[in-house]
Amino acid sequence: MWQKVAKVILRNRLAILIGILCVTLFLGYFTKSIQIMYEFGGLLPKTDSTNIVYQEFREDFGQDGLVVVIANTSEDFYDKDNFKDWYELGNRLKKLKVHVEGTPTGDSVSAIDSVFSEAHLFNIHKNTLNKTFELNPLFTNFPKNQKEVDSIRDVVYSLPFYRNMIYKDSSNLHIMMVFVNEPIFNSKNRGSLVFDIAEIAEEYTDTLGEFKYSGLPYIRSVTMKKVTDELSIFIVLTILITSLLLFMFFRSVKVVLVSMVVVIIGVVWSVG
């Protein structure tokens, strides 16, 4: 039986090779449609009760894990010039935009929903006339002198809600929370958004000192960049090591080349 199969293959080897080549090219064409999934894959089925509750929670409160945290430990944080730089940093990040692909005009949209820091805080005021509570920013115009900056510091420190959340007295820690736009971050349009945030922040190191970065978007972006940078190296090393092992076993360059071609065709067929 196998002899007959071998004879058929050898008799029609040219047609078989052409067929394999055509199928490989056809499937290889669809490999360009491969896209990176920017959202976390769900482990639970969509119909699972826990997953349904979680999705309802997200609809009410938004997605978790969209905050980039910038930390600073400047000893002169509330110096007028330093505090002004912190205020300007938050305002610049608010205006950060990204290019959206697929739109007719290639529009740029805001990539940051909001910024939360000691220079961008809100305080609750009681409206006795309407019998309601109003949420107002601590200040709308930047303080003109050091005395006004000191008064803002006193107001911030008088609000226990913010203690150990955006500042910590014991370690001189000051935090800026940058809330990233969910649809932008979970799509290919985010590009180098997180690294752009860090790049803008680094412009203020001369006055504010060193910054530390954290938050799930930052960790995800750094990890993805490392994986992307190392993927090409990993592929090249895999091919070289496999080829070396095959050559050590068979002592034939022809066998190595044929084997690697078979592997590459299998990969193209699987991905396509």
CSV table of C-alpha atoms in Angstrom, one decimal:
chain,number,residue,atom,x,y,z
A,1,MET,CA,0.0,0.0,0.0
A,2,TRP,CA,2.7,2.5,1.0
A,3,GLN,CA,4.6,1.7,-2.1
A,4,LYS,CA,1.6,2.7,-4.2
A,5,VAL,CA,1.3,5.9,-2.2
A,6,ALA,CA,5.0,6.7,-2.7
A,7,LYS,CA,4.7,6.0,-6.5
A,8,VAL,CA,1.7,8.3,-6.8
A,9,ILE,CA,3.5,11.1,-4.9
A,10,LEU,CA,6.7,10.7,-7.0
A,11,ARG,CA,4.8,10.5,-10.2
A,12,ASN,CA,2.8,13.7,-9.4
A,13,ARG,CA,5.5,15.5,-7.3
A,14,LEU,CA,5.4,18.6,-9.5
A,15,ALA,CA,1.7,19.0,-9.2
A,16,ILE,CA,1.8,18.3,-5.5
A,17,LEU,CA,4.5,20.9,-4.9
A,18,ILE,CA,2.6,23.5,-6.9
A,19,GLY,CA,-0.5,22.7,-4.9
A,20,ILE,CA,1.3,23.1,-1.6
A,21,LEU,CA,2.8,26.3,-2.8
A,22,CYS,CA,-0.6,27.7,-3.8
A,23,VAL,CA,-2.2,26.7,-0.6
A,24,THR,CA,0.7,28.2,1.4
A,25,LEU,CA,0.5,31.5,-0.5
A,26,PHE,CA,-3.3,31.5,-0.1
A,27,LEU,CA,-3.1,31.0,3.7
A,28,GLY,CA,-0.1,33.3,4.0
A,29,TYR,CA,-2.2,36.1,2.5
A,30,PHE,CA,-4.6,35.8,5.5
A,31,THR,CA,-1.8,36.1,8.1
A,32,LYS,CA,-1.8,39.8,7.6
A,33,SER,CA,-5.3,39.8,9.2
A,34,ILE,CA,-3.8,38.7,12.6
A,35,GLN,CA,-4.4,41.3,15.2
A,36,ILE,CA,-3.3,41.8,18.8
A,37,MET,CA,-6.0,41.5,21.4
A,38,TYR,CA,-5.6,44.5,23.7
A,39,GLU,CA,-8.2,43.4,26.2
A,40,PHE,CA,-7.8,40.7,28.7
A,41,GLY,CA,-9.4,37.4,27.6
A,42,GLY,CA,-12.2,36.3,29.9
A,43,LEU,CA,-11.8,33.0,31.7
A,44,LEU,CA,-15.5,32.6,32.4
A,45,PRO,CA,-18.2,32.1,29.8
A,46,LYS,CA,-20.3,35.1,28.9
A,47,THR,CA,-23.4,33.4,30.4
A,48,ASP,CA,-21.7,32.7,33.7
A,49,SER,CA,-23.5,34.5,36.6
A,50,THR,CA,-20.3,35.9,38.1
A,51,ASN,CA,-19.3,37.3,34.7
A,52,ILE,CA,-22.7,38.8,34.2
A,53,VAL,CA,-22.5,40.6,37.5
A,54,TYR,CA,-19.0,41.8,36.7
A,55,GLN,CA,-20.1,43.2,33.3
A,56,GLU,CA,-23.0,45.0,35.0
A,57,PHE,CA,-20.5,46.5,37.5
A,58,ARG,CA,-18.3,47.7,34.7
A,59,GLU,CA,-21.3,49.4,33.0
A,60,ASP,CA,-22.0,51.3,36.2
A,61,PHE,CA,-18.5,52.1,37.4
A,62,GLY,CA,-16.3,51.7,34.3
A,63,GLN,CA,-13.5,49.3,33.7
A,64,ASP,CA,-10.9,48.8,36.4
A,65,GLY,CA,-7.2,49.0,35.7
A,66,LEU,CA,-7.1,52.1,33.6
A,67,VAL,CA,-5.0,54.3,35.9
A,68,VAL,CA,-1.4,55.3,35.3
A,69,VAL,CA,0.2,56.3,38.6
A,70,ILE,CA,3.0,58.9,38.7
A,71,ALA,CA,4.8,59.2,42.0
A,72,ASN,CA,7.2,61.9,43.2
A,73,THR,CA,9.0,62.4,46.5
A,74,SER,CA,10.3,65.9,46.2
A,75,GLU,CA,11.0,67.5,49.6
A,76,ASP,CA,10.1,71.0,48.3
A,77,PHE,CA,6.9,69.8,46.6
A,78,TYR,CA,4.8,72.8,47.8
A,79,ASP,CA,7.4,75.3,46.7
A,80,LYS,CA,5.6,77.7,44.3
A,81,ASP,CA,7.7,76.8,41.2
A,82,ASN,CA,7.6,73.0,41.9
A,83,PHE,CA,3.9,73.0,42.6
A,84,LYS,CA,3.4,74.9,39.4
A,85,ASP,CA,5.3,72.3,37.4
A,86,TRP,CA,3.2,69.6,39.0
A,87,TYR,CA,0.0,71.5,38.0
A,88,GLU,CA,1.3,72.1,34.4
A,89,LEU,CA,2.2,68.4,34.1
A,90,GLY,CA,-1.4,67.4,34.9
A,91,ASN,CA,-2.8,69.9,32.5
A,92,ARG,CA,-0.5,68.7,29.7
A,93,LEU,CA,-1.5,65.1,30.3
A,94,LYS,CA,-5.2,66.1,30.1
A,95,LYS,CA,-4.6,67.4,26.6
A,96,LEU,CA,-2.8,64.3,25.4
A,97,LYS,CA,-4.4,63.0,22.2
A,98,VAL,CA,-3.8,60.1,19.9
A,99,HIS,CA,-4.5,59.5,16.2
A,100,VAL,CA,-7.4,57.3,15.4
A,101,GLU,CA,-7.0,55.1,12.4
A,102,GLY,CA,-9.9,54.3,10.1
A,103,THR,CA,-11.6,57.7,10.4
A,104,PRO,CA,-12.1,59.7,7.2
A,105,THR,CA,-10.1,62.7,8.4
A,106,GLY,CA,-7.7,60.8,10.7
A,107,ASP,CA,-9.1,62.6,13.7
A,108,SER,CA,-7.2,62.9,17.0
A,109,VAL,CA,-9.1,62.2,20.1
A,110,SER,CA,-8.4,62.8,23.8
A,111,ALA,CA,-6.6,59.8,25.3
A,112,ILE,CA,-7.0,60.9,28.9
A,113,ASP,CA,-10.3,61.1,30.8
A,114,SER,CA,-9.1,62.9,33.8
A,115,VAL,CA,-6.1,63.7,36.1
A,116,PHE,CA,-6.2,63.4,39.9
A,117,SER,CA,-3.5,65.0,42.0
A,118,GLU,CA,-2.9,67.5,44.8
A,119,ALA,CA,-3.0,70.2,42.1
A,120,HIS,CA,-6.3,68.9,40.7
A,121,LEU,CA,-8.4,68.1,43.7
A,122,PHE,CA,-12.0,68.7,44.5
A,123,ASN,CA,-13.8,69.6,47.7
A,124,ILE,CA,-17.4,69.1,48.7
A,125,HIS,CA,-19.4,72.3,49.6
A,126,LYS,CA,-22.8,72.4,51.1
A,127,ASN,CA,-25.4,74.4,49.2
A,128,THR,CA,-27.8,75.4,51.8
A,129,LEU,CA,-30.1,77.1,49.3
A,130,ASN,CA,-30.7,74.1,47.2
A,131,LYS,CA,-30.0,71.6,50.0
A,132,THR,CA,-27.4,69.8,48.0
A,133,PHE,CA,-23.7,69.0,48.0
A,134,GLU,CA,-21.5,70.5,45.3
A,135,LEU,CA,-18.2,69.2,44.1
A,136,ASN,CA,-15.9,72.1,43.3
A,137,PRO,CA,-12.1,72.3,42.4
A,138,LEU,CA,-9.8,73.6,45.1
A,139,PHE,CA,-8.7,76.4,42.8
A,140,THR,CA,-9.4,77.4,39.2
A,141,ASN,CA,-6.5,79.8,38.7
A,142,PHE,CA,-3.0,79.0,39.8
A,143,PRO,CA,-1.9,80.7,43.0
A,144,LYS,CA,0.0,84.0,42.4
A,145,ASN,CA,2.4,83.7,45.4
A,146,GLN,CA,3.9,81.2,47.9
A,147,LYS,CA,1.3,82.2,50.6
A,148,GLU,CA,-1.6,81.1,48.4
A,149,VAL,CA,0.2,77.8,47.7
A,150,ASP,CA,0.7,77.2,51.4
A,151,SER,CA,-3.0,77.8,51.9
A,152,ILE,CA,-3.8,75.2,49.3
A,153,ARG,CA,-1.5,72.8,51.1
A,154,ASP,CA,-3.3,73.5,54.4
A,155,VAL,CA,-6.7,72.8,52.7
A,156,VAL,CA,-5.4,69.5,51.2
A,157,TYR,CA,-4.0,68.3,54.5
A,158,SER,CA,-7.3,69.2,56.3
A,159,LEU,CA,-9.2,66.7,54.1
A,160,PRO,CA,-8.5,63.3,55.6
A,161,PHE,CA,-10.1,61.5,52.6
A,162,TYR,CA,-7.1,62.2,50.5
A,163,ARG,CA,-4.5,61.2,53.2
A,164,ASN,CA,-2.5,58.1,52.2
A,165,MET,CA,-4.3,58.1,48.9
A,166,ILE,CA,-2.6,60.8,46.9
A,167,TYR,CA,-0.1,61.9,49.4
A,168,LYS,CA,1.7,60.4,52.4
A,169,ASP,CA,3.4,62.7,55.0
A,170,SER,CA,5.7,60.0,56.5
A,171,SER,CA,7.5,59.4,53.2
A,172,ASN,CA,7.0,62.7,51.4
A,173,LEU,CA,5.1,60.8,48.7
A,174,HIS,CA,2.9,62.7,46.2
A,175,ILE,CA,0.9,60.8,43.6
A,176,MET,CA,-0.8,61.8,40.3
A,177,MET,CA,-3.4,59.4,38.9
A,178,VAL,CA,-3.9,59.6,35.2
A,179,PHE,CA,-7.2,58.0,34.0
A,180,VAL,CA,-6.8,56.6,30.5
A,181,ASN,CA,-9.6,56.5,28.0
A,182,GLU,CA,-10.9,52.9,27.9
A,183,PRO,CA,-11.8,52.5,24.2
A,184,ILE,CA,-8.5,54.1,23.2
A,185,PHE,CA,-6.3,52.0,25.5
A,186,ASN,CA,-8.0,48.8,24.6
A,187,SER,CA,-7.4,49.3,20.9
A,188,LYS,CA,-4.4,49.6,18.5
A,189,ASN,CA,-4.9,53.4,18.5
A,190,ARG,CA,-3.2,53.7,21.9
A,191,GLY,CA,0.2,53.3,20.2
A,192,SER,CA,2.9,54.6,22.6
A,193,LEU,CA,0.4,56.4,24.9
A,194,VAL,CA,1.8,55.2,28.2
A,195,PHE,CA,5.4,56.0,27.1
A,196,ASP,CA,4.2,59.4,25.9
A,197,ILE,CA,2.9,60.0,29.4
A,198,ALA,CA,6.3,59.1,30.9
A,199,GLU,CA,8.1,61.1,28.3
A,200,ILE,CA,6.1,64.3,29.2
A,201,ALA,CA,6.7,63.7,32.9
A,202,GLU,CA,10.4,63.3,32.5
A,203,GLU,CA,10.6,66.9,31.2
A,204,TYR,CA,10.0,68.0,34.8
A,205,THR,CA,12.7,66.0,36.5
A,206,ASP,CA,15.0,69.0,36.8
A,207,THR,CA,12.7,70.7,39.3
A,208,LEU,CA,10.6,67.8,40.7
A,209,GLY,CA,13.3,65.1,40.8
A,210,GLU,CA,12.9,61.5,39.8
A,211,PHE,CA,9.5,59.9,39.0
A,212,LYS,CA,8.2,56.4,39.6
A,213,TYR,CA,5.5,54.9,37.4
A,214,SER,CA,3.0,52.1,38.1
A,215,GLY,CA,-0.6,51.1,37.3
A,216,LEU,CA,-1.9,48.3,35.2
A,217,PRO,CA,-1.8,50.2,31.8
A,218,TYR,CA,1.9,51.0,32.4
A,219,ILE,CA,2.7,47.4,33.4
A,220,ARG,CA,0.8,46.0,30.4
A,221,SER,CA,2.5,48.4,28.0
A,222,VAL,CA,6.0,47.7,29.3
A,223,THR,CA,5.4,44.0,29.3
A,224,MET,CA,4.0,44.0,25.8
A,225,LYS,CA,7.0,46.1,24.5
A,226,LYS,CA,9.4,43.6,26.1
A,227,VAL,CA,7.6,40.7,24.5
A,228,THR,CA,7.5,42.4,21.1
A,229,ASP,CA,11.2,43.3,21.2
A,230,GLU,CA,12.2,39.8,22.3
A,231,LEU,CA,9.9,37.9,19.9
A,232,SER,CA,12.0,38.4,16.8
A,233,ILE,CA,15.2,37.4,18.8
A,234,PHE,CA,13.3,34.3,20.1
A,235,ILE,CA,12.3,33.3,16.6
A,236,VAL,CA,15.8,33.7,15.1
A,237,LEU,CA,17.4,31.8,18.0
A,238,THR,CA,14.7,29.0,17.7
A,239,ILE,CA,15.5,28.5,14.0
A,240,LEU,CA,19.3,28.5,14.6
A,241,ILE,CA,19.1,26.0,17.4
A,242,THR,CA,16.7,23.7,15.6
A,243,SER,CA,18.9,23.9,12.5
A,244,LEU,CA,22.0,23.1,14.5
A,245,LEU,CA,20.4,20.1,16.2
A,246,LEU,CA,19.1,18.7,12.8
A,247,PHE,CA,22.6,19.2,11.3
A,248,MET,CA,24.2,17.3,14.2
A,249,PHE,CA,21.8,14.4,13.7
A,250,PHE,CA,21.8,14.1,9.9
A,251,ARG,CA,25.0,15.8,8.9
A,252,SER,CA,23.3,17.2,5.8
A,253,VAL,CA,22.5,20.8,4.9
A,254,LYS,CA,19.9,19.6,2.4
A,255,VAL,CA,18.0,17.7,5.1
A,256,VAL,CA,18.1,20.8,7.4
A,257,LEU,CA,16.8,23.1,4.7
A,258,VAL,CA,14.0,20.7,3.8
A,259,SER,CA,13.0,20.2,7.4
A,260,MET,CA,12.9,24.0,8.1
A,261,VAL,CA,10.8,24.6,5.0
A,262,VAL,CA,8.3,22.0,6.2
A,263,VAL,CA,8.2,23.7,9.6
A,264,ILE,CA,7.7,27.1,8.1
A,265,ILE,CA,4.9,25.8,5.8
A,266,GLY,CA,3.2,24.2,8.8
A,267,VAL,CA,3.4,27.5,10.7
A,268,VAL,CA,1.9,29.5,7.8
A,269,TRP,CA,-0.9,26.9,7.4
A,270,SER,CA,-1.7,27.0,11.2
A,271,VAL,CA,-1.7,30.8,11.4
A,272,GLY,CA,-3.5,31.4,8.1
